[in-house]
Amino acid sequence: MKYVSTRGQAPKLDFDDVLLTGLAEDGGLYLPEFWPQISKEKMQDWAKLSYADLAVEVMEPFVHECIDRKTLTELCHKAYGRFRHEAVTPIKQLGSQVWLQELFQGPTLAFKDCALQMLGLFFEHTLAKKDRAITIIGATSGDTGSAAIEACRDRQGIEIFILFPDGKVSEVQRRQMTTVDSANVHCLAVDGTFDDCQDLVKACFNDLDFRNKVGLSAVNSINWARIMAQIVYYFYSALRLGAPEREVQFAVPTGNFGNVFAGYAAKKMGLPIAKFLVGSNRNDILSRFFNANDMSIRSVEPSLSPSMDIQISSNFERYLYFVLDEDGQALAEAMTTFRKDGKLPLSNSAFTKATEFFEGFSLDDEGTLKEIKRVFEQNQELIDPHTAVSTAHADSLDKSTGIPTIVLATAHPAKFGEAVKKASGVTPELPPHLSHIFSIPENYKLLSNDLSMLQALVMSEGAATIS
Ligand SMILES: *Cc1c(COP(=O)(O)O)cnc(C)c1O
């Protein structure tokens, strides 16, 4: 399998290089050259597999030139052996046609673990094979940071720096990052906002000299390996609810569009998914797009579901590439216009194509609290504010279609305990493996919002082991 850039100007790469590169040289995102096709018979066999064994089957066609089956099997069992539930992503019934798939059973309680636990192992394996080292610099508004740290800590050949806005992540989120005691982990509290953190990271990528010197790499969902690992749980739940004979649909709390794009990839591989229900909070650019062809950027407002406080969803580019008939040049022009004018103009025919299998929905904070309460009262189930957007969407649908809706539960309610308590009156408990984070010392440095200071710090603390 080779990978091509959405913008068509960067060299084709194999999996190893796509993994280590992150963003393509032409500014595009990497995609597989074709989608492996899974027959009905194969899916019927897959329905019997454990999560880790299913992960091997789903990912093998994407990586087999670079990672042999035996190694892939070891890595999958290692990654998913760390999850708290035997089913890895267990499924619960919420209503007559509505199911909840818990993607938060990994070490840091957010769905990011499903892919990042694999990514850390892929990095370690590939770096050892190539005798290389990398530096990861990532920005987080909360969930990605701890999942990336947990995936990369103590791994050979990796130094990881995570930037978070000082005072603007929750105490649980901060302590999940800063209480990790590993020599290759560096937490930096930036005197600024999440956008400032992201701009610092982008500036590091744009400084080619620095980028090459430290071997810079990415852990956010521009990295194809993350999308690939997320395809697995779509197969897992759909096959348990009757696919390939029966169609299903997925309701997905959406920010950067990485999660829902992985579902689209599963559909491209043959999984019978009738619809994707894209959930947003008050930052509703995606639901405005899917419902009214209005993709126009407004300012980002803080909400109870901070991982969805986004206006420019980086992975939407991967979807748009297919909407525009895999025309890299047309895609590059559309993205340039979007950045310049703050608006993405799509022709009627492209819009019709884009909405064939997608539908948008948005819910404000007040609605989110009500929905958490409703689900608690009806099901005695606590859900987090991100998940609530999608359970509300699922609840609003016409149930007479007979198509089951699977809501992806993207975070454990205890990660957003305050909002959950406000809505339901109940404080969700942190799983026991995390209760110690409140009693052990934190370890992080304060950093001014200053690129040269960040680069100097990376060079002095980490890069020495790289060069
Ligand atoms: C990251 C995140 C999302 C958004 O996922 P995308 O892949 O960026 O669309 C939703 N919910 C939670 C809890 C998250 O951590």
mmCIF file with all atom_site columns, C-alpha atoms in Angstrom, residues 274-276 286-293 319 323 346 348-360:
data_model
loop_
_atom_site.group_PDB
_atom_site.id
_atom_site.type_symbol
_atom_site.label_atom_id
_atom_site.label_alt_id
_atom_site.label_comp_id
_atom_site.label_asym_id
_atom_site.label_entity_id
_atom_site.label_seq_id
_atom_site.pdbx_PDB_ins_code
_atom_site.Cartn_x
_atom_site.Cartn_y
_atom_site.Cartn_z
_atom_site.occupancy
_atom_site.B_iso_or_equiv
_atom_site.pdbx_formal_charge
_atom_site.auth_seq_id
_atom_site.auth_comp_id
_atom_site.auth_asym_id
_atom_site.auth_atom_id
_atom_site.pdbx_PDB_model_num
ATOM 1  C CA . ALA A 1 274 ? -26.303 3.934  6.284  1.00 0.00 ? 274 ALA A CA 1
ATOM 2  C CA . LYS A 1 275 ? -25.464 7.320  7.766  1.00 0.00 ? 275 LYS A CA 1
ATOM 3  C CA . PHE A 1 276 ? -23.021 9.359  9.813  1.00 0.00 ? 276 PHE A CA 1
ATOM 4  C CA . LEU A 1 286 ? -20.052 21.372 10.592 1.00 0.00 ? 286 LEU A CA 1
ATOM 5  C CA . SER A 1 287 ? -23.784 21.192 11.247 1.00 0.00 ? 287 SER A CA 1
ATOM 6  C CA . ARG A 1 288 ? -24.296 24.457 9.345  1.00 0.00 ? 288 ARG A CA 1
ATOM 7  C CA . PHE A 1 289 ? -22.397 22.886 6.495  1.00 0.00 ? 289 PHE A CA 1
ATOM 8  C CA . PHE A 1 290 ? -24.221 19.566 6.384  1.00 0.00 ? 290 PHE A CA 1
ATOM 9  C CA . ASN A 1 291 ? -27.640 21.144 6.839  1.00 0.00 ? 291 ASN A CA 1
ATOM 10 C CA . ALA A 1 292 ? -27.306 24.299 4.726  1.00 0.00 ? 292 ALA A CA 1
ATOM 11 C CA . ASN A 1 293 ? -24.031 24.282 2.734  1.00 0.00 ? 293 ASN A CA 1
ATOM 12 C CA . TYR A 1 319 ? -13.403 13.913 3.268  1.00 0.00 ? 319 TYR A CA 1
ATOM 13 C CA . VAL A 1 323 ? -16.368 14.878 -2.428 1.00 0.00 ? 323 VAL A CA 1
ATOM 14 C CA . LEU A 1 346 ? -19.325 24.138 -2.746 1.00 0.00 ? 346 LEU A CA 1
ATOM 15 C CA . ASN A 1 348 ? -24.801 22.235 -5.598 1.00 0.00 ? 348 ASN A CA 1
ATOM 16 C CA . SER A 1 349 ? -23.686 18.938 -7.052 1.00 0.00 ? 349 SER A CA 1
ATOM 17 C CA . ALA A 1 350 ? -20.688 18.681 -4.680 1.00 0.00 ? 350 ALA A CA 1
ATOM 18 C CA . PHE A 1 351 ? -22.940 19.568 -1.748 1.00 0.00 ? 351 PHE A CA 1
ATOM 19 C CA . THR A 1 352 ? -25.446 16.886 -2.748 1.00 0.00 ? 352 THR A CA 1
ATOM 20 C CA . LYS A 1 353 ? -22.623 14.372 -2.839 1.00 0.00 ? 353 LYS A CA 1
ATOM 21 C CA . ALA A 1 354 ? -21.219 15.543 0.527  1.00 0.00 ? 354 ALA A CA 1
ATOM 22 C CA . THR A 1 355 ? -24.554 15.083 2.285  1.00 0.00 ? 355 THR A CA 1
ATOM 23 C CA . GLU A 1 356 ? -25.513 11.714 0.799  1.00 0.00 ? 356 GLU A CA 1
ATOM 24 C CA . PHE A 1 357 ? -24.444 9.816  3.932  1.00 0.00 ? 357 PHE A CA 1
ATOM 25 C CA . PHE A 1 358 ? -23.878 12.657 6.419  1.00 0.00 ? 358 PHE A CA 1
ATOM 26 C CA . GLU A 1 359 ? -26.184 14.705 8.586  1.00 0.00 ? 359 GLU A CA 1
ATOM 27 C CA . GLY A 1 360 ? -25.290 17.478 11.071 1.00 0.00 ? 360 GLY A CA 1
#
